[in-house]
Coordinates of N, CA and C in Angstrom, one line a residue:
X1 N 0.8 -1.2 0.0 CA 0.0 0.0 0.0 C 0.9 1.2 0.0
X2 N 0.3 2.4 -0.9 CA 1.2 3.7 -1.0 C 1.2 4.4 0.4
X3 N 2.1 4.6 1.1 CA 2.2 5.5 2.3 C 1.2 7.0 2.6
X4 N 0.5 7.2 2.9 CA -1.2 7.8 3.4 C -0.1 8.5 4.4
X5 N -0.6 10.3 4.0 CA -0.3 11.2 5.3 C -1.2 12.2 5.8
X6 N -1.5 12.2 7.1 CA -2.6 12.5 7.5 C -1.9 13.9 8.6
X7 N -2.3 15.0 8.3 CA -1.5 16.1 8.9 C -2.6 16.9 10.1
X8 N -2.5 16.3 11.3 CA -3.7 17.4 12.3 C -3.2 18.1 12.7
X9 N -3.8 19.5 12.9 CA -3.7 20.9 13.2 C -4.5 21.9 14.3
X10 N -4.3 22.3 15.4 CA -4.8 23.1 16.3 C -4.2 24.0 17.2
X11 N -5.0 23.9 18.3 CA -4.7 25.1 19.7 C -4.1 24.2 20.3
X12 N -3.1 24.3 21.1 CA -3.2 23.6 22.5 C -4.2 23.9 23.4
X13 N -4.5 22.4 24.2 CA -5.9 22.0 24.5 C -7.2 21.5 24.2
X14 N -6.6 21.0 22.3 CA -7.8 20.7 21.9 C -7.9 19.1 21.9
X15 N -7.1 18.5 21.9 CA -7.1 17.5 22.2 C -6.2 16.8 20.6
X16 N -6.1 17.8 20.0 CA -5.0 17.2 19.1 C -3.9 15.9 19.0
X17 N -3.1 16.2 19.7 CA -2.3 14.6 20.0 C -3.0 13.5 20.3
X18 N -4.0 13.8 21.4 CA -4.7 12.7 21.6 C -5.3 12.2 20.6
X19 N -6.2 12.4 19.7 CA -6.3 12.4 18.1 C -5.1 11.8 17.9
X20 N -4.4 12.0 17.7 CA -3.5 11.4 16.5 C -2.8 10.4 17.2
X21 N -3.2 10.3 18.8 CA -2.4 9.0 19.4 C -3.4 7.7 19.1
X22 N -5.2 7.9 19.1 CA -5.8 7.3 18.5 C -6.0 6.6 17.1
X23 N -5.8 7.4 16.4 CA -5.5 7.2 15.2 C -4.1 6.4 15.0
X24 N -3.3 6.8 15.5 CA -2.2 5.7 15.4 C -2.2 4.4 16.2
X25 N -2.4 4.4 16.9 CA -2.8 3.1 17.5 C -3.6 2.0 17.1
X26 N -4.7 2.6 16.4 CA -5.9 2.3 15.4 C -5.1 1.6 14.0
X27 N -4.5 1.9 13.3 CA -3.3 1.6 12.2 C -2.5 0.7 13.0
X28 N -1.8 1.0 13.6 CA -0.6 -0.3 14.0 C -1.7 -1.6 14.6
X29 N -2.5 -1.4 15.2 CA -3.4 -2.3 15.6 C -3.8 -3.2 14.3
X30 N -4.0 -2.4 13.4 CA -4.7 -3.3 11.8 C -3.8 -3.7 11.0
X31 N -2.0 -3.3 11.5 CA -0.9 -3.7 11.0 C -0.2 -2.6 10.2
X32 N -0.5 -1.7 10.1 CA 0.1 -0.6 9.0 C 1.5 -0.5 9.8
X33 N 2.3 0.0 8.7 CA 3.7 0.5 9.7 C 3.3 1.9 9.7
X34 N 3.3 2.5 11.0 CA 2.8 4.1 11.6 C 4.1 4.9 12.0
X35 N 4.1 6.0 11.3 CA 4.8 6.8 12.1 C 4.2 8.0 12.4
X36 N 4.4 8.5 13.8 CA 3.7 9.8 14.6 C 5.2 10.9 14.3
X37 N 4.4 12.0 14.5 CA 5.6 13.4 15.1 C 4.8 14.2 15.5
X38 N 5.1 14.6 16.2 CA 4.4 16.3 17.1 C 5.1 17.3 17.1
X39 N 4.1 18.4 16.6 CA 5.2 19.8 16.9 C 4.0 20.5 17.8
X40 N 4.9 20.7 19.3 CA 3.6 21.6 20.2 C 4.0 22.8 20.4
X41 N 5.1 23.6 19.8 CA 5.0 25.0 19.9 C 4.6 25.4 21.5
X42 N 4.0 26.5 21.3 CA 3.7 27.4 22.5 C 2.3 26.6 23.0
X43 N 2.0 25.3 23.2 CA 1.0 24.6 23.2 C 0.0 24.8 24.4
X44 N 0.7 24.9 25.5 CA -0.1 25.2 27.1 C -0.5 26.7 26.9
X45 N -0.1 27.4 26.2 CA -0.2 28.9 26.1 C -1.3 29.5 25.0
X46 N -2.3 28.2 23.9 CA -3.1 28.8 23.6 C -2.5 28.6 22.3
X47 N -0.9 28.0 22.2 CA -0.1 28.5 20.6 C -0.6 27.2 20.0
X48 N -0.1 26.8 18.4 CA -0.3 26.1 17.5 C 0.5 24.9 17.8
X49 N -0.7 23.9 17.6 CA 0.1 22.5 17.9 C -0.3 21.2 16.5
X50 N 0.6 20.7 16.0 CA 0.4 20.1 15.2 C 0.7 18.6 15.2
X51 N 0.4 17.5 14.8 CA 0.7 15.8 14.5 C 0.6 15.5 13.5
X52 N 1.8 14.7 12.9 CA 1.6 14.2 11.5 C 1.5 13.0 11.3
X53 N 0.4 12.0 11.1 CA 0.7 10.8 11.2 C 0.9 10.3 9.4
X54 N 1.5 9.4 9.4 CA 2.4 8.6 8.2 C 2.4 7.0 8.6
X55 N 1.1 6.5 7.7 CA 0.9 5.0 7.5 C 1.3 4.5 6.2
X56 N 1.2 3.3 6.3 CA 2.0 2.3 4.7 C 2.1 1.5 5.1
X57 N 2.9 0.2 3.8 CA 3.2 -0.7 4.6 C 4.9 -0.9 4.7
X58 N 5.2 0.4 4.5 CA 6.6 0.5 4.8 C 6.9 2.3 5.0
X59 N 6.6 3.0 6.1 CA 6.8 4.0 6.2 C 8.3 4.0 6.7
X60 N 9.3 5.3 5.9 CA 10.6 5.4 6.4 C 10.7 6.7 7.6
X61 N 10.4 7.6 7.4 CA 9.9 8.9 7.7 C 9.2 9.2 8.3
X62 N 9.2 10.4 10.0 CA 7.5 10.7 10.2 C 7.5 12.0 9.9
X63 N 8.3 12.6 9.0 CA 7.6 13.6 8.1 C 7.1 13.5 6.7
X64 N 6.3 14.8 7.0 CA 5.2 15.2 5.4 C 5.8 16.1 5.5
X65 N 5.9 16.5 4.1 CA 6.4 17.3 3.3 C 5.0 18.2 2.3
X66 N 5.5 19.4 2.9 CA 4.6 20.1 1.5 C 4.0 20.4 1.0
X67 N 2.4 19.9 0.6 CA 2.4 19.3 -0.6 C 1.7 17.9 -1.0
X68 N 1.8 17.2 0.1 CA 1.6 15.7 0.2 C 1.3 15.3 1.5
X69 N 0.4 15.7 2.0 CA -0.8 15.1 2.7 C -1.6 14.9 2.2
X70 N -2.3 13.4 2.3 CA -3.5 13.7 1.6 C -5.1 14.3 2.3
X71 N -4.6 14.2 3.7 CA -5.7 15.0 4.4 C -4.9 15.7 5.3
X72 N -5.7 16.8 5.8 CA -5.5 18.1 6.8 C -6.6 18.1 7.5
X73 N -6.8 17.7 8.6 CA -7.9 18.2 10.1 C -7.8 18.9 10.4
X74 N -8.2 20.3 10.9 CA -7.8 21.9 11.2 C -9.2 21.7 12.3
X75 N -8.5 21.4 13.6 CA -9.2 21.7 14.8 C -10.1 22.8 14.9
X76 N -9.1 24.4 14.5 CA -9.6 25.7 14.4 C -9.5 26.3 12.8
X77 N -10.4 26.9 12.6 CA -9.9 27.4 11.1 C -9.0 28.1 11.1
X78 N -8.1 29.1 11.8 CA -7.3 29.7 11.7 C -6.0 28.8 11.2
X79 N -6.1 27.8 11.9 CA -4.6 27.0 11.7 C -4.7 25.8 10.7
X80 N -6.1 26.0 10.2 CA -6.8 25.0 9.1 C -6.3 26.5 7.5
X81 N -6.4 27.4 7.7 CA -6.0 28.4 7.1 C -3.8 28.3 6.6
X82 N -3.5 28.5 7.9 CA -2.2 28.4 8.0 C -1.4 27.1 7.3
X83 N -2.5 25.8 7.4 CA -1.8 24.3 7.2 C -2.1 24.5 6.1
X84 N -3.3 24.7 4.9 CA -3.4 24.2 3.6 C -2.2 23.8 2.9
X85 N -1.2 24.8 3.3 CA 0.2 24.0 2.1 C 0.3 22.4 2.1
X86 N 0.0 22.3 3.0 CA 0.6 20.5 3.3 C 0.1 19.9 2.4
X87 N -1.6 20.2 1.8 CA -2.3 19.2 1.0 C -1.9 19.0 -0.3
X88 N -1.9 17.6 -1.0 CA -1.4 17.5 -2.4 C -2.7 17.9 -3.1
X89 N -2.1 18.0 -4.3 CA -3.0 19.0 -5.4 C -4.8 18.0 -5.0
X90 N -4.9 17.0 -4.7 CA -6.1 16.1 -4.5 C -6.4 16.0 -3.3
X91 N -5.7 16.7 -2.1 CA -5.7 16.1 -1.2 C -7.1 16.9 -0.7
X92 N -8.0 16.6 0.5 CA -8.5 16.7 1.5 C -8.4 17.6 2.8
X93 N -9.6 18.6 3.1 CA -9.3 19.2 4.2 C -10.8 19.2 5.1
X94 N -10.2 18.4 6.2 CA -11.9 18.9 7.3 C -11.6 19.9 8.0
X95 N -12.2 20.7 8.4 CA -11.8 22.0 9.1 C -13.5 22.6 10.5
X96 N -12.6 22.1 11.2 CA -14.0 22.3 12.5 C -14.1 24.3 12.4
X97 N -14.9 24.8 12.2 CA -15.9 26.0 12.1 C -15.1 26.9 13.4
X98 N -14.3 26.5 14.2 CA -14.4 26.9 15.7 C -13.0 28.4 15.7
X99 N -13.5 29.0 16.3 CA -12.5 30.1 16.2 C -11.6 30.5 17.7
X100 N -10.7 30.3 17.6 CA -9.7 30.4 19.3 C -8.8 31.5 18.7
X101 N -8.8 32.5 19.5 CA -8.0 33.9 19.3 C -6.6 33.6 19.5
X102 N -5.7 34.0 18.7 CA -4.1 33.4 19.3 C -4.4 35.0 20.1
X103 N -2.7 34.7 20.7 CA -2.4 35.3 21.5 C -1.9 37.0 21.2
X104 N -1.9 37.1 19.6 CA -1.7 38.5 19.0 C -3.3 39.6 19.4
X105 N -4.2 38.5 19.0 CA -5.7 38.9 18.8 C -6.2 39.6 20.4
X106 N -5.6 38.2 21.2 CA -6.0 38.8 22.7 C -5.8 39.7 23.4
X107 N -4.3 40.2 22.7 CA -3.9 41.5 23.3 C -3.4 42.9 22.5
X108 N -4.4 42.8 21.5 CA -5.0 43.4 20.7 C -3.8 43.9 19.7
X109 N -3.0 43.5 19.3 CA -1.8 43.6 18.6 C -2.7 43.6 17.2
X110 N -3.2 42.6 16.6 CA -3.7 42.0 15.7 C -5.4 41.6 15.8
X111 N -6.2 41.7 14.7 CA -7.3 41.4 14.9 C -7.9 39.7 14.0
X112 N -8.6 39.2 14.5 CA -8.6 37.6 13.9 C -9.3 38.0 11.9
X113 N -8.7 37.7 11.8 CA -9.2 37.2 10.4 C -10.3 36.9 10.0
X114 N -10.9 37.6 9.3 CA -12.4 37.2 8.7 C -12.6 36.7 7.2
X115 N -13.6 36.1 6.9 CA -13.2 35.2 5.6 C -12.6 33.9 5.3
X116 N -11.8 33.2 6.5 CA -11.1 32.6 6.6 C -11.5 31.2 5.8
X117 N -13.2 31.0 6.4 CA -13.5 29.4 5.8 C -13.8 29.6 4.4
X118 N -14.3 31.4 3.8 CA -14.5 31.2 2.1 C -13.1 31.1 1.7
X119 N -12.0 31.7 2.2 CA -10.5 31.6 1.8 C -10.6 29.9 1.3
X120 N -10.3 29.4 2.5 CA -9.9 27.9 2.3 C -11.0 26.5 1.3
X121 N -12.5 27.3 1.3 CA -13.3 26.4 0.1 C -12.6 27.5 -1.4
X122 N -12.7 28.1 -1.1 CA -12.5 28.7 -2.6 C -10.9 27.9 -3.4
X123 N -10.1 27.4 -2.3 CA -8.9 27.2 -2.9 C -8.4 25.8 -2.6
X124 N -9.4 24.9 -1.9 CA -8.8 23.6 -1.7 C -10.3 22.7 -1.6
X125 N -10.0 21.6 -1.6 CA -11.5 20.8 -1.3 C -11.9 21.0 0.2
X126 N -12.7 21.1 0.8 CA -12.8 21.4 2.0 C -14.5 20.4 2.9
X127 N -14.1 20.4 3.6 CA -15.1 19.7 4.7 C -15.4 20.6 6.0
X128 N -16.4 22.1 6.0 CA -16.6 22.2 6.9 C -17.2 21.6 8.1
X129 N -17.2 21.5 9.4 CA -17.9 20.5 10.3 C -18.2 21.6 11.3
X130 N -19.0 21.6 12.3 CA -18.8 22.1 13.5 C -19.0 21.7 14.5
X131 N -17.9 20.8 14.4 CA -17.4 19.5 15.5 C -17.9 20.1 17.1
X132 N -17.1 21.2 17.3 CA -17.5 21.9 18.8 C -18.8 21.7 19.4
X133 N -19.8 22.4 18.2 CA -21.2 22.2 18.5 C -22.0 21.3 18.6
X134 N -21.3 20.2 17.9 CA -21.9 18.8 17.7 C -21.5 18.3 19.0
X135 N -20.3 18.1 19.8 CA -19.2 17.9 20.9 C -20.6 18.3 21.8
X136 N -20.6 19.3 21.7 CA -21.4 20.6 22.8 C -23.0 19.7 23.5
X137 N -23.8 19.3 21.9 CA -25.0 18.2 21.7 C -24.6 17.2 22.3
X138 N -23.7 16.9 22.4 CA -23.4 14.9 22.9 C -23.4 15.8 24.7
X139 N -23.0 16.5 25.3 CA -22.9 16.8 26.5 C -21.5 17.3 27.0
X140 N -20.4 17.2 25.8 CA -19.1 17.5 26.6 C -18.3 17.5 25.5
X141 N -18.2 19.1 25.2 CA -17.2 19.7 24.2 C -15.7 19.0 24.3
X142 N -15.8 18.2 25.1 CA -13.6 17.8 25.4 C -13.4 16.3 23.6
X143 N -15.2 16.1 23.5 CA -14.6 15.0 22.4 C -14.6 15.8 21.6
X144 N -14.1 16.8 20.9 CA -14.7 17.8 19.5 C -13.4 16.6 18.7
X145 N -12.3 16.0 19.6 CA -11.0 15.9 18.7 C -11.4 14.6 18.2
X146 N -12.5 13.9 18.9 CA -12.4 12.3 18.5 C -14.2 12.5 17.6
X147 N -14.9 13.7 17.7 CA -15.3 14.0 16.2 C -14.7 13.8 15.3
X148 N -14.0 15.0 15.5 CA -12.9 14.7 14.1 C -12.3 14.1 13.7
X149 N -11.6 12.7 14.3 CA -10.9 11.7 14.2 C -12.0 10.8 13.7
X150 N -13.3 11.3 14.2 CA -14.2 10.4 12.9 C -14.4 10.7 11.5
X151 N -14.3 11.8 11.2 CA -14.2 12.0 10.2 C -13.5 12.0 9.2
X152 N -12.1 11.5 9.7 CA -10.8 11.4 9.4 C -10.8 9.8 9.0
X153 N -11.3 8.8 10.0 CA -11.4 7.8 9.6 C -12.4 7.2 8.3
X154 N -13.7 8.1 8.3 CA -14.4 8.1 7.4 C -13.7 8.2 6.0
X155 N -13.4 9.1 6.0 CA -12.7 9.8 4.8 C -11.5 9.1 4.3
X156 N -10.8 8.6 4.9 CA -10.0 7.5 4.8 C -10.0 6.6 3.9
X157 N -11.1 6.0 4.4 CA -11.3 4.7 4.3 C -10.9 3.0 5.1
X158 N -10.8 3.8 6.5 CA -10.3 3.3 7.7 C -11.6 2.4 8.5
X159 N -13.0 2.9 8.1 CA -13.7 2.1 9.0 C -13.9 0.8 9.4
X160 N -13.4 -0.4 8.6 CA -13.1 -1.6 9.2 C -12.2 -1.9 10.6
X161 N -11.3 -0.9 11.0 CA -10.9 -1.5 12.0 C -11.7 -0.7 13.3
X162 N -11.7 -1.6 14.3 CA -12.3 -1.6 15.6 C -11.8 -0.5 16.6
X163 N -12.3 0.7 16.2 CA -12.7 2.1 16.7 C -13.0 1.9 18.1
X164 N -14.2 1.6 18.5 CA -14.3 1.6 19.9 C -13.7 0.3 20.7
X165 N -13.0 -0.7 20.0 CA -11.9 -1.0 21.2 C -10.8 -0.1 21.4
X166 N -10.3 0.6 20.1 CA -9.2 1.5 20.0 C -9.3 2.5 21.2
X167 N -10.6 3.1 21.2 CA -11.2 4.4 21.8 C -11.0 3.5 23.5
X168 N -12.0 2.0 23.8 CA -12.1 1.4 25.3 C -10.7 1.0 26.1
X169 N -9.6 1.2 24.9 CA -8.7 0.4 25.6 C -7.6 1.8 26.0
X170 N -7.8 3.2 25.6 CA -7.2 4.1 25.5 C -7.9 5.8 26.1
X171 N -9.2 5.1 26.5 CA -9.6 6.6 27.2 C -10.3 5.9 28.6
X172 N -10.2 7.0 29.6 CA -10.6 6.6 31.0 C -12.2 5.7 30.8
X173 N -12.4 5.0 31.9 CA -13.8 4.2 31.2 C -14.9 5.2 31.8
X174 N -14.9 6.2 32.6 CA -16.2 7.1 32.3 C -16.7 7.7 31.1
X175 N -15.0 7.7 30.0 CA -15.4 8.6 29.4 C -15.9 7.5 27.7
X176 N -15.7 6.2 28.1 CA -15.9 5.6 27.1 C -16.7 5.7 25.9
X177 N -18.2 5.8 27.0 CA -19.2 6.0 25.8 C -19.5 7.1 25.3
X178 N -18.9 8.3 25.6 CA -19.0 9.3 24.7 C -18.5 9.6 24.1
X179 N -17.3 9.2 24.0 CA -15.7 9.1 23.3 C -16.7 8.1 21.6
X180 N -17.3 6.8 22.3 CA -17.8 6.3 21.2 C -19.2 7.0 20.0
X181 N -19.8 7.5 21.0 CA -20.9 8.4 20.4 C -20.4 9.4 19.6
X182 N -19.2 10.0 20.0 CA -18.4 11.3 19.2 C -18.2 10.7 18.1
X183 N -17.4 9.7 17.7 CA -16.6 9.0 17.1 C -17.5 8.3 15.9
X184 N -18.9 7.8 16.2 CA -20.0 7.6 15.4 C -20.1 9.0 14.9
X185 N -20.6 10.2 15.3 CA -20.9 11.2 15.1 C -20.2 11.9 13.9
X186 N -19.0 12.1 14.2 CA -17.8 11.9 13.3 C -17.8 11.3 11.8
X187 N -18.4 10.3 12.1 CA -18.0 9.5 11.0 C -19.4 9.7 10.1
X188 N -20.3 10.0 10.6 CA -21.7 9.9 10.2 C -21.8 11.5 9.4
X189 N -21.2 12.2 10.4 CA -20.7 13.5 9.8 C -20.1 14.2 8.2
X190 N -19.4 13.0 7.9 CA -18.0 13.1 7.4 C -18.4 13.3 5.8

């Protein structure tokens, strides 16, 4: 199989890594060779945090280059904005609706950007969602990441492998079943 790169993008605190620790786990579980990378920047502080995951059945590298992702998850559209480069000329972008002020915005340096979600349909394939709000409906905005990670698997073409053992064997067990409801949600979304 051709090596599949999947580039997630957010704030710190969105639950980003965790996403992509799921998602990888999910792959090595079904046999893929996985490789992870994280870049968390100013991550506790509100700054941009990003995961690249890189499946195949012979990955060398846990970098993407570019250009060559074939999907982009943008937690926030700001930094769903910022990532487009990564995507190949075909590639894929979901982008949760949700807006988090960096830290220029907050202290009034800079003002947030408007237009941002026609910016990114006008110039790439796009998937808006509004994962947050959906998160918000299930009872507990903390799954918005494992929305997305359903949508990600959707889109894929990942849904044969076993999701909610992925999800049971890797999130506290209170939070099991809504971790799995998001995750249907997600996918049903997508």
């Amino acid at each position: 199989m051709e090596t599949k790169n999947i580039v997630l993008v957010g704030v710190g605190g969105q639950g980003t890594i965790t996403a992509a620790k799921l998602l990888t786990t999910g792959l090595m579980e079904a046999g893929f060779d996985v490789k992870m990378s994280e870049i968390h920047g100013m991550s506790q502080r509100g700054g941009s945090v990003s995961s690249l995951v890189r499946y195949g059945d012979n990955v060398q590298s846990p970098v993407i280059e570019i250009g060559s992702a074939d999907i982009v998850v943008a937690f926030e559209k700001l930094e769903g904005l910022r990532s487009m480069e990564y995507l190949k000329p075909k590639g894929k972008m979901v982008v949760n609706d949700t807006e988090i002020s960096p830290l220029s915005v907050v202290i009034g340096t800079n003002a947030y950007p408007e237009g941002i979600l026609e910016e990114i349909e006008s110039k790439i394939d796009c998937r808006v969602m509004s994962a947050s709000k959906m998160a918000e409906a299930l009872g507990n905005n903390k799954v918005t990441n494992v929305i997305l990670l359903g949508s990600v698997i959707k889109l894929m073409g990942l849904t044969e492998i076993d999701w909610e053992s992925i999800i049971s064997k890797n999130v506290k067990e209170k939070f099991i079943d809504i971790n799995v409801k998001a995750l249907h949600a997600g996918m049903d979304a997508a």
